[in-house]
XYZ file of C-alpha atoms in Angstrom:
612
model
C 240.239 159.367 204.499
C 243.166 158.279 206.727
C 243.059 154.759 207.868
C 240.684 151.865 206.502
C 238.594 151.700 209.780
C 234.904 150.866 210.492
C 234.181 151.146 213.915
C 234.231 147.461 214.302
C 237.598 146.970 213.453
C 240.066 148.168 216.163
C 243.093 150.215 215.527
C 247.379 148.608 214.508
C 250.521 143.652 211.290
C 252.601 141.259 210.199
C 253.591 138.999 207.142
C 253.133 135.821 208.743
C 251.784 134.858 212.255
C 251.358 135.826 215.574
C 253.110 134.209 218.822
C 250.426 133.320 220.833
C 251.400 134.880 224.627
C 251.149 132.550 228.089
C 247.520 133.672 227.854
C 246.890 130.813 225.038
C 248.258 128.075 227.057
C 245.498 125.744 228.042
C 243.672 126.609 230.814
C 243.714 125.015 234.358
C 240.766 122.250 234.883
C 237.483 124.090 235.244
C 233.549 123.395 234.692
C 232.116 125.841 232.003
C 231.554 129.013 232.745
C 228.058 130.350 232.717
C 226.436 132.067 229.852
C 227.955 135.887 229.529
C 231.488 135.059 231.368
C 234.688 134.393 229.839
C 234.950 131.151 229.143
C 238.059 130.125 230.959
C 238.571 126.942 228.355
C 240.133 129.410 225.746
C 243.313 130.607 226.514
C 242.063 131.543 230.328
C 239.256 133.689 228.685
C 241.208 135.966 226.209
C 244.030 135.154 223.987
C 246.739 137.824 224.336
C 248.798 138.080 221.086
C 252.358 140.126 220.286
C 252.703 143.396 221.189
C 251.989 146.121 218.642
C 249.100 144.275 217.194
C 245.866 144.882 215.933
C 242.834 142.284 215.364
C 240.644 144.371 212.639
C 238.391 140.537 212.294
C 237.776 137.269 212.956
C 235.955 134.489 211.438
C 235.264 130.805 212.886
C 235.735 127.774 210.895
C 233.531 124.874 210.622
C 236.158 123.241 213.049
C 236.031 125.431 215.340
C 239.285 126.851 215.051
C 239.213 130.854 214.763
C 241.239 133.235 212.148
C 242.106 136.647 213.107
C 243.289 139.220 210.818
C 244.637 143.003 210.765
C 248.394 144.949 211.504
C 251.172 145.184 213.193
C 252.508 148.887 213.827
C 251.366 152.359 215.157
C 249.146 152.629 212.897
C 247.257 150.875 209.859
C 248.639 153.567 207.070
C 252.373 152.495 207.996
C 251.622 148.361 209.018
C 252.154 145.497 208.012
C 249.364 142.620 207.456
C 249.090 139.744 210.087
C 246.907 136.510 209.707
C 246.388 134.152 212.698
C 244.118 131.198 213.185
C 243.418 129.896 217.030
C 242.505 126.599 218.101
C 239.579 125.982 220.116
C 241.332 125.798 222.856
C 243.095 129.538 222.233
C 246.289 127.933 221.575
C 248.109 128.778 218.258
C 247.513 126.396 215.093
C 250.849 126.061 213.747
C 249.633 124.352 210.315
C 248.408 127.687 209.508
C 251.334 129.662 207.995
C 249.686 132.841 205.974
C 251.543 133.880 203.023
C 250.803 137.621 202.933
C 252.666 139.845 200.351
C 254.304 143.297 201.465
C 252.718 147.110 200.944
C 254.954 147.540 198.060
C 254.301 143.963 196.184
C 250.958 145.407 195.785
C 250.708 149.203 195.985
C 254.270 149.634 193.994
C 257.666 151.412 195.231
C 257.462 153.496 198.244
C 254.453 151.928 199.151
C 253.659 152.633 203.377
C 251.409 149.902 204.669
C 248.936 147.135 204.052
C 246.196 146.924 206.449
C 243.817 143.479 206.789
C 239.956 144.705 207.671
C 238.061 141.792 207.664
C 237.853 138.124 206.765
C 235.278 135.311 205.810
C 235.466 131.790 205.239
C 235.764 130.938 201.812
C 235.512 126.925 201.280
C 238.685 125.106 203.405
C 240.100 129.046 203.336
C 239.604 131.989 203.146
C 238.818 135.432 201.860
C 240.387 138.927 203.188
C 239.707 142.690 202.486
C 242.613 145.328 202.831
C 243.841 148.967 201.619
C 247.265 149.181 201.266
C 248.645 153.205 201.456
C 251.194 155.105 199.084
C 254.386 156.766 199.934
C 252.094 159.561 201.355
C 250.460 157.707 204.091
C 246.914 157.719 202.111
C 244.601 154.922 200.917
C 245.792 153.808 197.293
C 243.514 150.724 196.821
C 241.097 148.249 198.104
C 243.096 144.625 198.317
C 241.473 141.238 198.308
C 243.352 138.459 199.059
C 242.584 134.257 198.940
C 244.130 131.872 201.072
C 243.741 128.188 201.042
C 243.288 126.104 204.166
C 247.302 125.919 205.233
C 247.067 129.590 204.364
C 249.466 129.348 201.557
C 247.781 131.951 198.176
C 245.178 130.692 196.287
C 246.338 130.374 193.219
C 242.969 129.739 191.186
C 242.283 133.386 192.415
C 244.056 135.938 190.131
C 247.021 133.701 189.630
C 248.971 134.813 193.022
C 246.065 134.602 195.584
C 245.796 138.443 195.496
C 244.111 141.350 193.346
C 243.326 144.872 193.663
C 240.620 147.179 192.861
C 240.894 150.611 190.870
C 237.541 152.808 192.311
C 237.015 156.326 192.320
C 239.315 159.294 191.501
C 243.399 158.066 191.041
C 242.400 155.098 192.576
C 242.489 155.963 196.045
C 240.139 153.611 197.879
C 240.248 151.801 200.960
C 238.542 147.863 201.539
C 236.603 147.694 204.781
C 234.858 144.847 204.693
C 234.386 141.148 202.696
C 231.681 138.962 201.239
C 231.610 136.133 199.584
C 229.361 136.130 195.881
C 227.479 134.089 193.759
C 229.972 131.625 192.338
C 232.394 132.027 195.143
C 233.365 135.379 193.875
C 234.904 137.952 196.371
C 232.774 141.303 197.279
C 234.569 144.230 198.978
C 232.687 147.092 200.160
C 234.542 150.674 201.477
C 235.224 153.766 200.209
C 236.834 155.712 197.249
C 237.847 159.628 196.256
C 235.501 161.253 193.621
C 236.729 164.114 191.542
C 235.372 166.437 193.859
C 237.735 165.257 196.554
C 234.510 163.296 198.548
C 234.402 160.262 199.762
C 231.940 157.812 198.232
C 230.582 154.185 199.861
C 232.352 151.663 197.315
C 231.421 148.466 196.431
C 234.615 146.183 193.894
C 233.748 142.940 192.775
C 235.947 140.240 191.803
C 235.432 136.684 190.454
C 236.156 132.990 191.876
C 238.974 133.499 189.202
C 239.852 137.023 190.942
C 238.796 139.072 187.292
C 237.770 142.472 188.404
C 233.651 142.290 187.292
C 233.299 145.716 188.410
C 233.023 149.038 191.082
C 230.049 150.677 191.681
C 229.210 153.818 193.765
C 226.662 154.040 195.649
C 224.676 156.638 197.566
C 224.962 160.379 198.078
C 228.752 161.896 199.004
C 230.285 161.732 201.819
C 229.467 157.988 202.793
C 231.214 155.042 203.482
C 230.356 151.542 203.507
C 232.302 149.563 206.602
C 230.625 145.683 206.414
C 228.947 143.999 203.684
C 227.116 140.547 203.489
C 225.076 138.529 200.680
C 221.738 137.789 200.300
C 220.785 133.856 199.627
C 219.884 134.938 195.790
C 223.613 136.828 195.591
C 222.395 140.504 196.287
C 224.416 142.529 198.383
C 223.848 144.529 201.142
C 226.000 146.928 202.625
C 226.045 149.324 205.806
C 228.163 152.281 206.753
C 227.632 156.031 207.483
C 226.794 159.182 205.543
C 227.743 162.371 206.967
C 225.140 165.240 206.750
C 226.589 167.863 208.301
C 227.859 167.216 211.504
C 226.025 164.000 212.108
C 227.492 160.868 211.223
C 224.205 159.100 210.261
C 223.311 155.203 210.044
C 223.428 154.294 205.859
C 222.973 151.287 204.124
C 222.240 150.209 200.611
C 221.752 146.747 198.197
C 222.801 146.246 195.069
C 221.802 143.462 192.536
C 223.801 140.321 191.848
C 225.112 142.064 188.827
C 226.301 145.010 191.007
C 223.531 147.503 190.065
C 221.956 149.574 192.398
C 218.650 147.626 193.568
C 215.938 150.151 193.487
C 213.707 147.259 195.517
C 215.466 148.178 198.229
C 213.733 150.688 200.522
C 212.386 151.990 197.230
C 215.702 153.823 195.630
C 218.463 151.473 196.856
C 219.852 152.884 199.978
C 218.482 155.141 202.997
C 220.346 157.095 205.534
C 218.795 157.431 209.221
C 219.765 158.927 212.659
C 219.050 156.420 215.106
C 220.471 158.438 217.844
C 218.330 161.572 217.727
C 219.637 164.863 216.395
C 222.891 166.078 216.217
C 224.266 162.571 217.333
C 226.353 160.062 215.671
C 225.097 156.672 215.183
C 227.017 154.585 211.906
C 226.162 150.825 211.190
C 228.941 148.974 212.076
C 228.171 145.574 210.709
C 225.573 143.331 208.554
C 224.380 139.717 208.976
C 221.521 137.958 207.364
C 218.887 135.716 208.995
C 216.382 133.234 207.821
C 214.140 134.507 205.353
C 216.918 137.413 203.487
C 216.077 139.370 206.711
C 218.957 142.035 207.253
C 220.350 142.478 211.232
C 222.560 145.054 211.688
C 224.938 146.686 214.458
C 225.636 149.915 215.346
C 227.098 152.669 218.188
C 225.293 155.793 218.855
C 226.628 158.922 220.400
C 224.013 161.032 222.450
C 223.392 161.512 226.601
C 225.550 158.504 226.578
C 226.955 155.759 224.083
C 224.657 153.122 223.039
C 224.922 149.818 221.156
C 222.140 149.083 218.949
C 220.515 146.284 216.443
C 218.249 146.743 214.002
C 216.338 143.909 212.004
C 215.008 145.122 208.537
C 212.815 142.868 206.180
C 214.714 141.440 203.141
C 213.807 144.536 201.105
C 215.296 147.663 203.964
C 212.226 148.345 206.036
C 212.193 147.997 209.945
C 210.775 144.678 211.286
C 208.190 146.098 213.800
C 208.549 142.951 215.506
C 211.917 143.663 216.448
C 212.776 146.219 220.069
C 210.593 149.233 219.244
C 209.947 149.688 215.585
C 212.684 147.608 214.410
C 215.885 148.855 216.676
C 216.610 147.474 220.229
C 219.235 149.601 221.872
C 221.076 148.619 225.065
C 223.290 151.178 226.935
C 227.256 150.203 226.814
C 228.103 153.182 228.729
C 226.182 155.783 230.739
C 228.868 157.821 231.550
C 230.275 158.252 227.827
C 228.908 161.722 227.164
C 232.182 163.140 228.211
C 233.990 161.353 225.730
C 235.342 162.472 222.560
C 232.582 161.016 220.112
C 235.003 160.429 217.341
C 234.712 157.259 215.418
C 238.453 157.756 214.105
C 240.270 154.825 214.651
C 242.100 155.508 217.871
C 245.943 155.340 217.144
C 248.668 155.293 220.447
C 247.585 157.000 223.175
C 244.011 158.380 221.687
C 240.886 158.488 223.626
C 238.650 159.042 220.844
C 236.332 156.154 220.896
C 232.517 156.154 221.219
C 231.226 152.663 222.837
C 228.671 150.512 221.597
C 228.055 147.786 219.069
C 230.806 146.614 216.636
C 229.282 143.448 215.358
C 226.689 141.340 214.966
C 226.464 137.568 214.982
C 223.032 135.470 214.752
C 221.663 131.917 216.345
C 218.108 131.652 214.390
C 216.488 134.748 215.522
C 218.588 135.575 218.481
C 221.479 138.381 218.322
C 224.447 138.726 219.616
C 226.371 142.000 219.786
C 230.200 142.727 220.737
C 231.670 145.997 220.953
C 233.223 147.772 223.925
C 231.622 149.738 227.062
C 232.958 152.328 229.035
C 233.758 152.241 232.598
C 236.178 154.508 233.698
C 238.311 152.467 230.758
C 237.339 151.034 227.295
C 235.975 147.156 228.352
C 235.143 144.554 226.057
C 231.407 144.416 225.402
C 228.975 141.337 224.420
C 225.190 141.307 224.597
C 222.725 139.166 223.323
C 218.983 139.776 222.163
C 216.138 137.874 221.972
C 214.219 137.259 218.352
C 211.694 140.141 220.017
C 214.623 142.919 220.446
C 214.803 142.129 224.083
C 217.669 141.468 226.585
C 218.383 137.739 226.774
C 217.627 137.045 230.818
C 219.941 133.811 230.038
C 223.067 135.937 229.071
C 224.968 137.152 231.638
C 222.081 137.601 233.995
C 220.854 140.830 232.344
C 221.522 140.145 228.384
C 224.662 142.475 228.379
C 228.111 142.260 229.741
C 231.529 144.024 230.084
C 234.624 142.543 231.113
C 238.175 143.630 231.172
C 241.592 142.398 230.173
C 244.432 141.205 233.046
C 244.242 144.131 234.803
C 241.466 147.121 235.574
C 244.144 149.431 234.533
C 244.110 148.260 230.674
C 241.963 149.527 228.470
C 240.508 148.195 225.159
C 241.254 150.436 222.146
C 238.775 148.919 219.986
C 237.032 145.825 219.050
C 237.333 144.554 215.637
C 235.213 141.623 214.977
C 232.502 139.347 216.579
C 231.938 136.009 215.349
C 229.979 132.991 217.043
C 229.640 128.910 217.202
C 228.777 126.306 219.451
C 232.073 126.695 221.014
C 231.557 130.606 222.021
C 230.954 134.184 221.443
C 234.204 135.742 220.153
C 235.106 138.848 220.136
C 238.106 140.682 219.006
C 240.648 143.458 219.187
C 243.368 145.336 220.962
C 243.827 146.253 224.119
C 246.999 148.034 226.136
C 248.601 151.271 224.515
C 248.097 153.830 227.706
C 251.235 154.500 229.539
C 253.429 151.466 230.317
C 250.499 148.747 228.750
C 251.841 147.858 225.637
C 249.131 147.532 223.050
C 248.418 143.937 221.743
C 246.106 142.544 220.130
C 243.883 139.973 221.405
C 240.484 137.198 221.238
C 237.889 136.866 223.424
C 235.524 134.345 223.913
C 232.301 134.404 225.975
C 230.626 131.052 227.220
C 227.063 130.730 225.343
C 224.365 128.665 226.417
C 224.272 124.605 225.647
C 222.804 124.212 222.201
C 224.397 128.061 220.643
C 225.280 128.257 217.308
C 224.788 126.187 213.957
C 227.078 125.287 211.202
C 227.337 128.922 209.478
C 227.329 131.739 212.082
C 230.200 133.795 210.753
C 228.552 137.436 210.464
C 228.419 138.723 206.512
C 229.962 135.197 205.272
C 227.613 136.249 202.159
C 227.417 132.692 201.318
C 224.230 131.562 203.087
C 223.164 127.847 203.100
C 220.634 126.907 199.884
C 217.068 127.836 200.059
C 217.577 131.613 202.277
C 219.529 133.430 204.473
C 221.206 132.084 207.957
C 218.264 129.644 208.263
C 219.180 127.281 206.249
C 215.786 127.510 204.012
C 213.550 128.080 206.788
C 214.075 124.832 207.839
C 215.391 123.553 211.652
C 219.364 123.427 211.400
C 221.089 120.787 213.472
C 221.947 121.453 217.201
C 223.717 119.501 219.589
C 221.716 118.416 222.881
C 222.581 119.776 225.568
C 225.175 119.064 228.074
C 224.942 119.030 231.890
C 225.097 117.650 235.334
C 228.510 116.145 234.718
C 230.600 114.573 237.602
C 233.368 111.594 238.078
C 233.717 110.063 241.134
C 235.704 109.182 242.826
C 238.542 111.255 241.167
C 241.026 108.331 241.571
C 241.376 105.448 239.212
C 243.702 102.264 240.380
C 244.450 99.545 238.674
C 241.744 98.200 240.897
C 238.803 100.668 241.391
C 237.178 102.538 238.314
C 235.452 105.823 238.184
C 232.019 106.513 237.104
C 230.983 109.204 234.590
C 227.767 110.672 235.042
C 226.306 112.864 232.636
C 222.586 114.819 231.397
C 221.939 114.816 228.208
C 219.295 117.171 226.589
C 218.377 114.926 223.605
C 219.695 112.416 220.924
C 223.263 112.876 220.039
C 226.699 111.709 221.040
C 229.275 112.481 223.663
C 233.018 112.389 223.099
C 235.523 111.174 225.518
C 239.089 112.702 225.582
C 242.309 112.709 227.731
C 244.249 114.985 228.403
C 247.253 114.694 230.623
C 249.293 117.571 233.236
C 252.746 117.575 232.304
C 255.869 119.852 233.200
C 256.962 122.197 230.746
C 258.888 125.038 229.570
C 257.802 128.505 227.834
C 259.354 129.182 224.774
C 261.601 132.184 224.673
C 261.969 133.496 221.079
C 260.321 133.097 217.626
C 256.235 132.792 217.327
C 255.864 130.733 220.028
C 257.559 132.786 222.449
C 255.898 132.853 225.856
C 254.117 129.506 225.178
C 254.004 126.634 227.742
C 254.874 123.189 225.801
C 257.396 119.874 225.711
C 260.545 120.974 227.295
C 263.373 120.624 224.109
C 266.456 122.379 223.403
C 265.141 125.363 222.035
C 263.199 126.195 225.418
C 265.518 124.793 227.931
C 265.949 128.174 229.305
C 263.039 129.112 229.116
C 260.851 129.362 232.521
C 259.168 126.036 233.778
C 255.105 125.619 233.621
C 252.556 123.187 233.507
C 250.238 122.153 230.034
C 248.521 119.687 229.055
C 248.087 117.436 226.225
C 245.798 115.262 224.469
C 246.933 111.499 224.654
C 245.271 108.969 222.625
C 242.429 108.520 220.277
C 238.650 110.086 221.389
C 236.078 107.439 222.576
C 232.593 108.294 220.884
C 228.942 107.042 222.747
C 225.944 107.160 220.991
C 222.963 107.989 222.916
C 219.353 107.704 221.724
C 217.047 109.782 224.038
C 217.161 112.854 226.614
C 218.642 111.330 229.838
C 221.119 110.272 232.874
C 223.900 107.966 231.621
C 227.087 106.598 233.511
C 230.080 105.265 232.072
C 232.877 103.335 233.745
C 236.006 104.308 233.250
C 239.323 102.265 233.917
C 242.656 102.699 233.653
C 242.041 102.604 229.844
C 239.725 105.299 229.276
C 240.475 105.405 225.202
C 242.990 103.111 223.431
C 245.944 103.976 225.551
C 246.303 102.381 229.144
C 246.932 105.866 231.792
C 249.931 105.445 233.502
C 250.190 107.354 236.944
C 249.688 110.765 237.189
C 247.443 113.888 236.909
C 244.308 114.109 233.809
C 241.697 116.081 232.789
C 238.790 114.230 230.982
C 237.191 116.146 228.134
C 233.475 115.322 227.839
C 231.929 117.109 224.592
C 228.403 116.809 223.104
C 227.452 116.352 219.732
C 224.423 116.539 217.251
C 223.350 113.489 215.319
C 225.384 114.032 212.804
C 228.215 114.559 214.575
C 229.288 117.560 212.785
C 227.846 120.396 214.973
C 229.455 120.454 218.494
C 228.172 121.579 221.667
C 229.128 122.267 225.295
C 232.648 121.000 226.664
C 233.336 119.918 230.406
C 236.426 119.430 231.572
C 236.845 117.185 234.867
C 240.413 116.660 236.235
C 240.918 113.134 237.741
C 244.592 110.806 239.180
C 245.889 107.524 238.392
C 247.401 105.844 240.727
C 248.655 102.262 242.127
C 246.655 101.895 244.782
């Protein structure tokens, strides 16, 4: 073992946040995008962050708001941990302020780096997995750490927010991915060292208090577990690889509440499989669970080609026959991949050795969505989505799949490293740059869904499923937001004497929001965490280069409409509570469910005021 890495989570952190680049500055006006294209609303389509970062995972509060966590360095064994959390918008959320800790506050003296692999929300915060590395550059221990909301340490979790897990032989394991348990306990799954100098898939548990309540091993040598999520009655499932020879074969395994070794679970507890053929690679990436305890599951496989797959199991392992062909639907993410070095290594600076295909998983009832990276000539970002039959979603992107590059064709993506999904977007994460002059960086994507996307809980392996089973919510219908269409304001000019009409198609019962948000002149910021950002020209920026951003002025105006329709609105001068002086707007309109907690599709629609 080298570096805590699961081929989800991307290669490269620091104690505290990242500057957000010009990238995150709200976008120009512009209608949604359609479903499979960036979705121009956040940050222009991807959120650049500082150089010599690495996004390892995201997760997406119930606000919409996004965390990202992983390293800044050259590589994860000498980094240091980073935390961010992204508005909706892509811009940075400054009342997040992470307090991480340092390699050596938690792997001793001569400690080398702390790496962040993954993340899940955990009540108003959240819960991280890590390995921090000894003097020698090798794993020394898996890490879990608890933040609260402003991301300051839980301190009802192992007094200081932070505890570690001893596993295996001297204690040398490495945390690659987080679940929440029964009781709001923490669940890290990765590796450890047996005596025999073999890696073993690792599973430490920790209570809501952050008490160890134990390790167990699971599986034949030479395994690793790389994502882990919980069942709705607290069992745990966790997927990886197991290397048999030269393959690096698909393995996954479930153990009981307790942390035993569920024999219910494809009869002895864990299975490995090839899902490539033989002789090819093809390791689960990550784990999410759908209505009913069913288990859907990434992966990347390595043969004639590089191919993302999905696989939906029954609650108990077995392939859902209902699901692509016998329970795995496999899309191509790059044809032309055979040439490629089919390592799954982490790539450090300057590497090639990346296999494309499927690096995470995120659900919407029995749809799936997948984000990884394709091949092209260069690494591109990756995003597909599946319908509940295993079959390309025609919706999506035209075709069901997608690949789409950074600012330039000349910049690659060295890895993705966490895909995460709510009404607001697909998200996918990781770093991009490091070849030649590109600097690498790490960085967010989002991808436009389709009106009506996501529910309340859609954060991939959160292991804290709503009551009564799995992503469903109990089997029952969770609460969507109608859809949100046909939206236009005209004229585009509002005097003190002529108003403008909204019109607007809603799909169903629901509300829609009404927000301003007004063009104003700016300056970037040249130094600290906001350097690069467009906002208020003050003394701090004054030299820094001039730009345009806009801002939300005023309170939000909220209509409540009853049935699937047309509506129009007139707007004055006065669209909220604050009377528009003259100049240049955007008007935010936003749907909502019925309860007005689960949001839906955004339009933006720029408009003047003026005299006359």
């Amino acid at each position: 073992m080298s570096e805590p890495f699961r081929p989800r989570r991307a290669t490269g952190a620091i104690s505290g946040l990242l500057a957000v680049s010009a990238l995150a500055a709200l976008a120009p006006a512009a209608q949604a995008a359609d479903p499979g294209q960036l979705d121009t609303a956040f940050g222009g389509g991807i959120v650049r962050l500082d150089a010599g970062t690495a996004v390892n995972a995201l997760a997406v509060q119930p606000d919409g708001k996004v965390v990202a966590v992983g390293y800044r360095g050259a590589a994860a064994k000498t980094g240091q941990p980073f935390a961010v959390r992204l508005n909706p918008d892509g811009s940075r959320d400054a009342s997040f302020n992470p307090q991480l800790v340092s390699p050596e506050a938690v792997g001793g003296a001569g400690a080398k780096g702390l790496a962040l692999t993954d993340v899940v929300i955990r009540g108003n915060g959240v819960a991280i997995s890590g390995t921090v590395f000894d003097d020698s550059e090798a794993p020394a221990g898996m890490v879990a750490i608890a933040l609260n909301a402003d991301g300051s340490r839980d301190g009802g979790f192992s007094d200081d927010g932070i505890a570690t897990a001893e596993t295996g032989f001297l204690d040398a394991g490495q945390g690659n991915g987080v679940s929440l348990t029964s009781g709001n306990g923490i669940a890290i799954a990765g590796t450890s060292i047996d005596g025999g100098a073999q890696n073993r898939a690792t599973v430490a548990r920790f209570t809501a208090s952050g008490a160890t309540a134990g390790t167990t091993d699971v599986g034949p040598p030479n395994a690793k577990f790389y994502a882990i999520a919980a069942q709705s009655d607290g069992r745990l499932v966790a997927v990886g690889e197991h290397r048999d020879g030269q393959p690096r074969l698909g393995f996954a395994a479930r153990l009981t509440a307790g942390g035993d070794v569920d024999g219910g679970f494809r009869g002895n507890g864990s299975f490995s499989a090839n899902y490539a053929g033989n002789g090819a690679q093809s390791p689960l990436t990550d784990v999410a669970i759908a209505s009913g305890d069913r288990i859907v599951v990434s992966g990347s496989a390595a043969q004639s080609g590089a191919k993302a797959f999905a696989l939906r199991l029954s609650a108990n392992g077995n392939p859902d026959g209902g699901f692509g062909n016998g329970g795995q639907a496999t899309l191509s993410a790059s044809p032309n991949a055979q040439n490629q070095d089919v390592s799954f290594k982490n790539p450090g600076p300057g590497s090639t050795n990346m296999v494309p295909g499927a690096s995470g998983v995120a659900i919407d009832g029995d749809d799936v969505f997948l984000g990884g990276t394709a091949y092209e000539g260069i690494h591109r970002f990756f995003a597909a989505r599946l319908t509940g039959a295993g079959q390309p979603f025609g919706g999506f992107a035209g075709s069901g799949q997608t690949a789409f590059g950074v600012d330039a064709a000349s910049t690659p993506v060295r890895g993705v490293g966490g895909v995460a999904l709510s009404t607001q977007g697909l998200y996918v994460g990781g770093t991009v740059g490091d070849t030649g002059a590109v600097a690498r960086v790490g960085a967010v994507a989002r991808v436009e869904v389709p009106p009506g996307t996501g529910g309340a809980d859609q954060n991939p392996g959160t292991g804290q499923p709503p009551a009564g089973g799995g992503g469903g919510g109990g089997g029952g219908t969770k609460p969507k937001a109608p859809s949100l269409s046909s939206v236009s304001l005209k004229p585009a000019k509002i005097t003190a004497k002529k108003s403008a009409t909204l019109r607007y198609k809603l799909g169903g019962a629901g509300y829609v929001t009404l927000a301003v948000e007004q063009r104003a002149k700016g300056r970037r910021a040249t130094s600290g965490r906001a350097k690069g950002s467009c906002g208020r020209p003050t003394s701090a920026n004054r030299r820094g280069k001039t730009c345009t951003y806009y801002a939300t002025i005023g309170s939000t105006k909220r209509i409540k409409v009853t049935k699937a329709g047309t509506r129009t609105v007139k707007l004055k001068r006065k669209v909220t509570n604050r009377t528009l002086k003259n100049g240049t707007y955007r008007l935010v309109v936003q749907a909502l469910d019925t309860t007005r907690k689960v949001k839906g599709t955004t339009k933006r629609i720029t408009f003047r005021v003026a005299s006359r």
